[in-house]
Coordinates of C-alpha atoms in Angstrom, one line a residue:
M1 CA -18.1 -3.1 -36.4
R2 CA -19.5 -1.3 -33.0
G3 CA -22.7 -2.0 -32.4
F4 CA -24.5 1.0 -33.9
T5 CA -23.6 0.2 -37.2
H6 CA -24.8 -3.2 -36.8
Y7 CA -27.8 -2.8 -35.8
I8 CA -28.3 0.4 -38.8
S9 CA -27.6 -2.3 -41.3
G10 CA -30.2 -5.1 -40.4
L11 CA -32.9 -1.6 -40.4
A12 CA -31.4 -0.7 -43.7
A13 CA -32.0 -4.1 -45.2
A14 CA -35.5 -4.2 -44.2
T15 CA -36.4 -1.4 -46.2
F16 CA -35.3 -3.4 -49.3
F17 CA -39.1 -4.8 -48.9
P18 CA -42.1 -2.4 -49.6
A19 CA -43.7 -4.3 -47.5
L20 CA -41.9 -3.9 -44.2
V21 CA -41.4 -0.3 -45.2
A22 CA -45.4 0.2 -45.5
D23 CA -45.5 -1.2 -42.0
L24 CA -43.1 1.3 -40.6
R25 CA -45.0 3.8 -42.3
M26 CA -48.7 3.0 -40.5
G27 CA -46.3 2.3 -36.6
I28 CA -46.5 -1.3 -37.0
L29 CA -42.6 -1.9 -35.4
I30 CA -42.3 -5.5 -36.0
P31 CA -40.0 -4.7 -39.1
V32 CA -37.5 -3.9 -36.4
V33 CA -36.6 -7.1 -36.0
A34 CA -34.5 -7.4 -38.6
A35 CA -32.1 -4.9 -36.4
A36 CA -32.4 -7.0 -33.4
S37 CA -31.6 -9.5 -36.0
A38 CA -28.8 -7.6 -37.3
Y39 CA -27.1 -7.3 -33.6
L40 CA -28.3 -11.4 -32.5
P41 CA -24.2 -12.4 -33.3
D42 CA -22.7 -10.3 -30.7
F43 CA -25.2 -10.3 -28.4
L44 CA -25.1 -14.7 -28.3
D45 CA -21.7 -15.1 -27.7
F46 CA -21.2 -11.3 -25.0
K47 CA -24.4 -12.0 -23.0
F48 CA -23.8 -16.3 -23.8
G49 CA -21.0 -17.7 -25.2
K50 CA -18.0 -16.3 -22.9
F51 CA -19.9 -17.1 -20.3
F52 CA -19.8 -21.6 -21.1
C53 CA -16.3 -21.5 -22.9
R54 CA -14.6 -23.7 -20.9
R55 CA -11.3 -21.9 -18.9
D56 CA -8.2 -24.5 -18.3
Y57 CA -6.2 -22.0 -17.2
E58 CA -7.6 -18.7 -14.9
I59 CA -4.5 -16.3 -14.6
D60 CA -5.0 -13.3 -11.9
P61 CA -2.5 -11.4 -11.5
A62 CA -4.1 -9.4 -8.8
P63 CA -7.2 -11.0 -7.2
W64 CA -9.7 -7.9 -6.3
D65 CA -10.5 -7.3 -2.5
E66 CA -14.4 -8.2 -2.7
K67 CA -15.7 -5.9 -0.4
K68 CA -13.8 -3.6 -2.4
H69 CA -13.8 -4.7 -5.4
Y70 CA -10.4 -4.1 -6.9
A71 CA -6.7 -5.3 -6.0
P72 CA -4.4 -5.3 -4.1
K73 CA -6.5 -8.3 -2.2
L74 CA -5.8 -7.3 1.7
V75 CA -5.3 -11.4 3.4
K76 CA -3.1 -12.4 6.9
V77 CA 0.2 -13.7 6.6
S78 CA -1.5 -17.6 6.7
E79 CA -3.0 -17.0 3.3
L80 CA 0.0 -16.6 1.6
S81 CA 1.3 -19.6 0.1
E82 CA 3.4 -20.7 -2.8
E83 CA 0.6 -20.9 -5.7
N84 CA 0.4 -17.0 -5.3
R85 CA 3.6 -16.6 -6.5
Y86 CA 4.1 -13.0 -8.6
Q87 CA 0.7 -11.9 -7.6
F88 CA -0.6 -8.4 -6.4
F89 CA -2.3 -8.6 -2.6
A90 CA -1.9 -6.6 0.5
V91 CA -1.1 -7.1 4.3
Q92 CA -1.6 -5.0 7.7
G93 CA 1.0 -6.2 10.3
R94 CA 3.7 -4.8 12.5
V95 CA 7.5 -5.2 12.1
S96 CA 8.3 -7.2 14.7
E97 CA 12.1 -7.4 13.1
I98 CA 14.6 -6.0 10.9
V99 CA 16.4 -8.4 9.1
E100 CA 19.1 -6.4 7.0
R101 CA 19.8 -2.6 5.5
G102 CA 22.1 -2.8 2.7
E103 CA 23.3 -1.3 -0.6
E104 CA 24.3 -3.5 -3.8
T105 CA 24.0 -4.3 -7.3
L106 CA 20.9 -4.6 -8.8
V107 CA 21.3 -6.8 -11.8
F108 CA 18.0 -7.7 -14.5
K109 CA 17.6 -7.9 -17.9
V110 CA 15.1 -5.4 -20.0
T111 CA 13.2 -5.6 -23.3
D112 CA 14.1 -3.2 -26.0
D113 CA 11.5 -2.1 -28.5
K114 CA 12.0 -5.2 -31.1
G115 CA 12.1 -7.1 -28.8
N116 CA 16.2 -7.3 -28.1
V117 CA 17.1 -8.8 -24.2
K118 CA 19.8 -7.1 -22.3
T119 CA 21.1 -7.1 -19.6
V120 CA 21.6 -3.9 -17.1
E121 CA 23.0 -3.4 -13.8
K122 CA 22.1 -0.4 -11.1
P123 CA 23.3 0.3 -7.4
Y124 CA 20.2 -0.1 -5.1
K125 CA 19.2 0.6 -1.4
S126 CA 17.5 -2.7 0.1
I127 CA 15.3 -4.0 3.1
I128 CA 14.6 -7.3 4.6
F129 CA 12.2 -7.0 7.8
R130 CA 9.3 -9.7 9.2
L131 CA 6.1 -8.1 9.3
K132 CA 3.6 -9.7 11.6
D133 CA 0.1 -9.9 12.1
D134 CA -2.4 -12.3 13.9
T135 CA -1.6 -15.5 12.3
G136 CA 2.1 -15.0 11.3
T137 CA 5.0 -13.8 9.7
V138 CA 6.2 -13.2 6.0
T139 CA 9.7 -11.3 5.9
V140 CA 9.1 -8.5 2.8
E141 CA 11.9 -7.4 1.3
A142 CA 12.0 -3.6 -0.7
F143 CA 14.3 -2.5 -2.8
G144 CA 15.4 -0.1 -5.7
E145 CA 12.7 2.4 -6.5
D146 CA 10.2 0.2 -4.8
Y147 CA 12.0 0.4 -1.0
E148 CA 12.5 4.6 -2.1
F149 CA 8.5 5.2 -2.2
F150 CA 7.8 2.7 0.4
E151 CA 9.3 4.8 2.6
E152 CA 8.2 7.7 1.3
E153 CA 4.9 6.5 1.7
F154 CA 5.3 5.4 5.1
G155 CA 8.3 6.6 6.8
E156 CA 11.8 4.8 7.8
I157 CA 10.7 1.3 8.8
E158 CA 11.4 0.7 12.1
V159 CA 10.3 -1.7 14.2
G160 CA 7.3 -1.8 16.0
K161 CA 5.4 0.3 13.1
E162 CA 2.3 -0.9 11.9
M163 CA 1.9 -0.7 8.3
L164 CA 0.3 -2.3 5.4
V165 CA 2.1 -3.7 2.8
F166 CA 0.9 -4.4 -0.6
G167 CA 3.6 -6.2 -3.2
Y168 CA 3.9 -9.2 -5.1
V169 CA 4.3 -13.2 -3.1
D170 CA 7.5 -14.6 -4.3
V171 CA 9.7 -17.8 -3.1
D172 CA 12.9 -18.6 -2.2
E173 CA 14.9 -21.4 -0.2
D174 CA 13.2 -20.1 3.2
G175 CA 9.7 -20.1 1.9
V176 CA 6.9 -17.1 1.4
R177 CA 8.1 -14.3 1.1
M178 CA 6.1 -10.9 0.0
V179 CA 8.4 -7.7 -2.4
V180 CA 7.2 -4.6 -2.3
S181 CA 6.4 -3.3 -5.3
D182 CA 2.7 -1.1 -7.3
A183 CA 1.8 -3.9 -9.3
P184 CA 2.1 -7.8 -10.2
H185 CA 4.9 -9.2 -11.4
P186 CA 4.9 -10.3 -15.0
Q187 CA 6.3 -13.0 -14.7
G188 CA 3.7 -15.5 -13.6
I189 CA 1.4 -15.1 -16.8
A190 CA 4.0 -15.6 -18.5
D191 CA 4.5 -19.2 -17.1
T192 CA 1.0 -20.3 -17.2
I193 CA 1.0 -19.3 -20.5
A194 CA 4.4 -21.0 -21.7
R195 CA 2.8 -23.9 -19.9
A196 CA -0.8 -23.7 -21.2
I197 CA 1.1 -23.5 -25.4
E198 CA 2.5 -26.7 -23.5
E199 CA -0.3 -27.8 -22.5
A200 CA -2.2 -27.9 -26.4
Y201 CA 0.5 -29.4 -27.9
E202 CA 0.5 -32.5 -25.8
K203 CA -4.0 -33.0 -25.0
G204 CA -4.7 -31.0 -28.2
E205 CA -6.6 -27.6 -26.8
T206 CA -6.5 -25.5 -23.7
I207 CA -8.7 -22.1 -22.6
I208 CA -7.0 -19.0 -21.0
K209 CA -8.6 -15.9 -19.2
I210 CA -6.5 -13.6 -18.0
H211 CA -8.3 -11.0 -15.9
N212 CA -6.5 -7.5 -15.5
V213 CA -5.7 -5.5 -12.9
R214 CA -8.2 -3.7 -11.3
L215 CA -6.6 -0.3 -9.0
P216 CA -8.3 2.1 -6.6
G217 CA -10.1 4.6 -8.0
D218 CA -11.3 2.8 -11.1
V219 CA -7.8 3.1 -12.7
Y220 CA -6.3 -0.3 -14.0
R221 CA -3.3 -1.4 -14.9
R222 CA -1.9 -2.0 -18.7
F223 CA 0.1 -5.4 -19.4
L224 CA 1.4 -6.0 -22.8
V225 CA 1.1 -10.2 -23.7
H226 CA 3.5 -11.0 -26.7
L227 CA 3.9 -14.1 -28.1
D228 CA 7.8 -14.8 -30.5
P229 CA 7.5 -17.7 -31.8
P230 CA 10.9 -17.6 -33.3
K231 CA 12.6 -16.9 -30.5
R232 CA 9.9 -19.2 -29.0
E233 CA 9.0 -17.2 -25.5
V234 CA 6.2 -15.7 -24.3
R235 CA 6.6 -12.1 -22.7
V236 CA 4.6 -10.2 -20.9
E237 CA 5.6 -6.3 -20.1
M238 CA 3.3 -4.2 -17.5
G239 CA 2.7 -0.8 -18.8
P240 CA 1.6 2.1 -17.2
I241 CA -2.4 2.8 -14.7
V242 CA -4.9 3.6 -17.5
T243 CA -8.2 5.1 -17.0
P244 CA -11.5 3.4 -18.2
G245 CA -10.5 4.6 -21.4
G246 CA -7.6 3.7 -22.6
V247 CA -5.5 6.9 -21.6
S248 CA -2.2 6.4 -19.8
I249 CA -1.7 8.8 -16.0
G250 CA 1.8 7.8 -15.7
G251 CA 2.5 4.8 -12.8
E252 CA 5.2 2.8 -15.2
V253 CA 6.5 0.4 -12.8
P254 CA 11.3 0.2 -12.9
E255 CA 12.3 -1.5 -15.7
Y256 CA 13.8 -4.7 -13.0
R257 CA 10.2 -5.9 -12.4
R258 CA 8.5 -4.7 -15.8
V259 CA 9.1 -7.9 -18.4
G260 CA 9.0 -11.7 -17.7
I261 CA 9.6 -14.1 -19.9
A262 CA 9.2 -17.3 -20.2
K263 CA 10.4 -20.2 -22.8
V264 CA 8.1 -22.4 -24.8
N265 CA 9.7 -26.1 -25.6
V266 CA 7.1 -26.3 -28.6
P267 CA 6.3 -24.5 -32.3
F268 CA 3.5 -22.7 -32.3
I269 CA 2.9 -19.5 -34.1
K270 CA 0.9 -16.6 -33.5
T271 CA -2.6 -15.6 -35.9
Y272 CA -2.8 -12.3 -34.3
P273 CA -0.5 -9.2 -36.1
K274 CA -0.3 -7.5 -32.3
P275 CA 0.1 -8.3 -29.2
T276 CA -3.0 -8.9 -26.1
R277 CA -3.6 -5.5 -24.4
I278 CA -5.2 -6.4 -20.9
D279 CA -6.2 -3.0 -18.8
S280 CA -10.2 -1.7 -18.8
F281 CA -11.7 -4.2 -20.0
S282 CA -12.6 -7.9 -18.4
G283 CA -9.5 -9.4 -19.8
P284 CA -9.4 -12.0 -22.4
E285 CA -9.9 -15.5 -22.6
I286 CA -7.2 -17.2 -25.6
A287 CA -7.4 -20.4 -26.8
F288 CA -4.4 -22.9 -27.9
R289 CA -5.3 -24.7 -30.5
K290 CA -3.1 -28.7 -32.3
A291 CA -2.6 -27.6 -35.4
E292 CA -1.1 -28.5 -39.0
F293 CA 1.1 -25.4 -40.7
R294 CA 3.4 -26.4 -43.3
G295 CA 3.8 -29.6 -43.3
K296 CA 4.5 -29.4 -39.3
T297 CA 2.4 -30.0 -35.7
V298 CA 2.0 -26.6 -33.6
V299 CA 0.1 -24.6 -31.7
K300 CA -2.2 -22.0 -33.1
D301 CA -3.4 -19.0 -31.1
R302 CA -6.8 -18.2 -31.3
F303 CA -8.0 -14.8 -29.9
L304 CA -11.6 -15.0 -27.9
P305 CA -12.0 -18.6 -29.0
W306 CA -16.1 -18.2 -28.1
H307 CA -16.5 -14.8 -30.4
H308 CA -16.6 -15.1 -34.1
G309 CA -17.2 -18.8 -33.9
F310 CA -21.0 -20.3 -35.4
S311 CA -22.6 -17.6 -33.9
H312 CA -20.8 -15.8 -36.8
S313 CA -21.6 -16.9 -39.8
L314 CA -23.7 -17.5 -42.9
T315 CA -25.2 -20.5 -41.7
A316 CA -26.4 -19.2 -38.5
G317 CA -27.9 -16.2 -40.5
F318 CA -29.8 -18.3 -42.9
L319 CA -30.7 -20.1 -39.6
A320 CA -32.3 -17.0 -37.4
G321 CA -34.1 -16.1 -41.1
V322 CA -35.8 -18.9 -40.7
I323 CA -36.7 -19.3 -37.0
I324 CA -37.9 -15.6 -37.4
Y325 CA -40.5 -16.6 -40.7
A326 CA -41.7 -19.6 -38.8
L327 CA -42.2 -17.9 -35.2
F328 CA -43.9 -15.1 -36.8
A329 CA -46.1 -17.0 -39.0
L330 CA -47.4 -18.7 -36.1
L331 CA -48.3 -14.9 -35.2
G332 CA -50.2 -14.5 -37.9
Y333 CA -48.0 -11.5 -39.1
N334 CA -48.7 -11.2 -42.8
H335 CA -45.7 -10.3 -44.1
S336 CA -44.0 -13.1 -41.9
L337 CA -41.6 -14.4 -44.9
E338 CA -40.3 -10.6 -45.8
L339 CA -39.4 -10.5 -42.4
G340 CA -37.4 -13.4 -41.7
L341 CA -35.5 -12.8 -45.7
A342 CA -34.7 -9.2 -43.6
S343 CA -33.5 -10.4 -40.8
M344 CA -31.8 -13.2 -42.6
I345 CA -29.6 -10.3 -44.5
G346 CA -29.1 -8.2 -41.4
Y347 CA -27.6 -11.3 -40.1
W348 CA -25.4 -11.6 -43.4
L349 CA -24.6 -8.2 -43.2
H350 CA -23.2 -8.0 -39.7
V351 CA -21.3 -11.4 -40.8
F352 CA -20.0 -9.5 -43.5
E353 CA -18.5 -6.7 -41.4
D354 CA -16.8 -8.3 -39.4
Q355 CA -15.0 -9.5 -42.1
L356 CA -14.0 -6.5 -42.6
G357 CA -11.3 -6.5 -39.9
F358 CA -8.8 -8.8 -39.0
M359 CA -10.2 -12.1 -37.4
G360 CA -12.7 -13.0 -39.5
S361 CA -15.0 -15.8 -39.6
N362 CA -15.7 -19.7 -40.7
L363 CA -18.3 -18.3 -42.0
L364 CA -19.5 -21.9 -43.8
P365 CA -20.1 -24.0 -41.1
P366 CA -20.1 -27.6 -40.9
I367 CA -19.0 -27.4 -44.5
T368 CA -16.0 -25.1 -44.2
K369 CA -14.2 -25.9 -40.9
D370 CA -12.0 -22.7 -40.5
V371 CA -11.9 -19.3 -39.8
V372 CA -11.6 -17.4 -42.9
P373 CA -9.0 -14.4 -42.4
G374 CA -10.8 -11.0 -42.6
F375 CA -10.0 -8.3 -45.5
K376 CA -7.7 -6.4 -42.6
L377 CA -9.4 -2.6 -43.4
G378 CA -8.8 -1.9 -40.0
E379 CA -10.2 -2.4 -36.8
S380 CA -13.8 -3.0 -35.7
G381 CA -13.7 0.1 -33.5
S382 CA -12.2 2.2 -36.2
G383 CA -14.3 5.4 -36.7
L384 CA -13.7 5.7 -40.8
N385 CA -15.2 2.2 -41.3
N386 CA -17.9 2.3 -38.9
F387 CA -19.2 5.8 -40.7
S388 CA -18.9 5.0 -43.5
T389 CA -20.7 1.8 -42.8
A390 CA -23.5 3.7 -40.7
W391 CA -23.6 6.8 -42.6
L392 CA -24.3 4.3 -46.4
M393 CA -27.1 2.1 -44.4
I394 CA -28.4 5.6 -43.5
A395 CA -28.4 6.8 -46.9
L396 CA -30.0 3.1 -48.5
M397 CA -33.2 3.8 -45.7
I398 CA -33.6 6.8 -47.4
W399 CA -33.4 5.8 -51.0
N400 CA -35.6 3.3 -50.0
F401 CA -38.2 5.1 -48.2
N402 CA -37.9 7.8 -51.4
R403 CA -38.3 4.9 -53.9
F404 CA -41.4 3.4 -52.3
T405 CA -43.4 6.7 -51.6
N406 CA -45.5 7.8 -54.8
P407 CA -45.6 10.8 -55.5
R408 CA -41.7 10.3 -54.7
P409 CA -40.5 13.1 -51.9
I410 CA -36.6 13.3 -53.7
P411 CA -38.5 13.6 -57.5
I412 CA -35.1 12.6 -59.0
A413 CA -33.7 10.2 -60.5
D414 CA -33.4 6.4 -58.2
W415 CA -29.5 6.0 -58.9
K416 CA -28.8 9.9 -59.4
L417 CA -30.8 9.2 -55.5
L418 CA -28.4 7.0 -54.8
L419 CA -24.7 8.6 -55.6
L420 CA -25.5 11.5 -54.4
L421 CA -26.5 10.3 -50.3
I422 CA -23.5 8.2 -50.4
W423 CA -20.5 9.8 -51.8
P424 CA -19.1 10.1 -48.3
S425 CA -19.6 6.5 -48.1
I426 CA -17.5 6.1 -50.7
I427 CA -14.9 8.7 -50.1
G428 CA -14.6 6.5 -46.0
Y429 CA -14.4 3.1 -48.0
A430 CA -11.1 4.7 -50.5
V431 CA -9.3 6.0 -47.5
A432 CA -10.2 2.7 -46.1
I433 CA -8.6 0.7 -49.0
I434 CA -5.4 2.5 -49.6
K435 CA -5.1 2.7 -45.8
S436 CA -5.7 -1.2 -45.1
F437 CA -2.5 -1.9 -48.5
K438 CA -0.1 -0.2 -46.3
I439 CA -1.6 -2.4 -43.1
R440 CA -1.6 -5.2 -45.4
R441 CA 2.5 -4.9 -45.6
E442 CA 2.8 -4.9 -42.6
V443 CA 0.6 -7.4 -41.6
A444 CA 2.3 -9.4 -44.0
R445 CA 5.9 -9.2 -42.1
L446 CA 5.1 -9.6 -38.7
M447 CA 2.8 -12.6 -39.8
D448 CA 6.3 -14.3 -41.8
Y449 CA 8.3 -13.4 -38.6
Y450 CA 5.3 -15.0 -36.4
T451 CA 4.8 -18.2 -38.5
N452 CA 8.8 -18.6 -39.0
L453 CA 9.2 -22.1 -38.0
D454 CA 12.9 -22.6 -39.2
A455 CA 13.9 -19.9 -36.8
F456 CA 12.7 -22.7 -33.9
E457 CA 14.5 -25.8 -35.8
E458 CA 17.8 -24.5 -35.1
L459 CA 17.0 -23.7 -31.8
E460 CA 16.1 -26.8 -32.4
E461 CA 19.4 -28.2 -33.6
V462 CA 21.8 -25.5 -31.5
G463 CA 19.8 -27.1 -28.2
G464 CA 18.6 -24.0 -27.6
I465 CA 15.0 -24.8 -26.3

């Protein structure tokens, strides 16, 4: 759920205590602490937890330029190395030599919507030249649609011409070279994720951080990470350019550098039934953890390992209530017990509301050790679920203020008023529940696929991994 929804829930919890309602009527705002408590789990995670999270791998496909705060980063030739393979950079220099111009057939693999890979052949023009700056010389290659775009932008490439070249770094038998493009190559991302999964199988856990690709004009290059356990591979698909709101504005990459595929040599399963999308936000952390699943040792993924941990538990809510009670009792607040209880309930409401989604939480640590899956009524940003919950909480506040006021502003029975107030929420939740049946069926189908260990065993038998 959204932060506003959680905050409103905490306020609603406070209105169930007549003493706190009386304080609010007198202009004493201390009961609003319960609303802050309801927001506290996300505050702890996003303001503190994420910054203390260990990162074993930092995947930065397009490092930012320090001065401009977007990619590609302008570097010197001498700064490029094999460690930068597939990363997106820019180099300013002068063309010192045209090595080769030609027309050939490009052979590459593409992946359809069902994940099937096919080989495609296309004729293309290409050029290989050397670019020199004051620190060295690098070989640059441009071919296919990238070559056509490059010449449209900068004109014909010829010796002595000064130009800014942007593209990804590659490595061949002659060393480092640059390949003209408008995006990093997804193969580097796929290779690193596959390596992290295999390392988790050996060491127990690895955590990766995937950075986004920010471009000039406050737009972003979207890319998707697909974990495919039955095929034992990681697929990364480079997507279009999008606005901060996620709206595509074009800029699709050519097919021959759209997908990167890396094989994984250990069994793993996927616990979240969707690919990971990286665009305008800062990019996620993903933990890969060794675990037992159906009697076998596998690697499981955990999206945002610093989120929905202890902070999103009933145990943490109890502790928050105790601390708030003790603090305000020391400060001499007469209704500190009611405030502590309201804060605890508000905190618990946050946990329960998040449990309506997909991620789930470990509800009672240290008694429980693993995450309880969410109810799958919709994603956290679902407008329907957020509206239904916020409306319900506002309705409860009106209901409580009415029944704790004498004489009552709305002179009807409590149960009648409650029904009159909450019917939009009832309808909203009913629609969400009906939709959730379809979501659950689709999720069940996907999870059957994502947790298919038999396919891995078949690959082992035929030497496919």
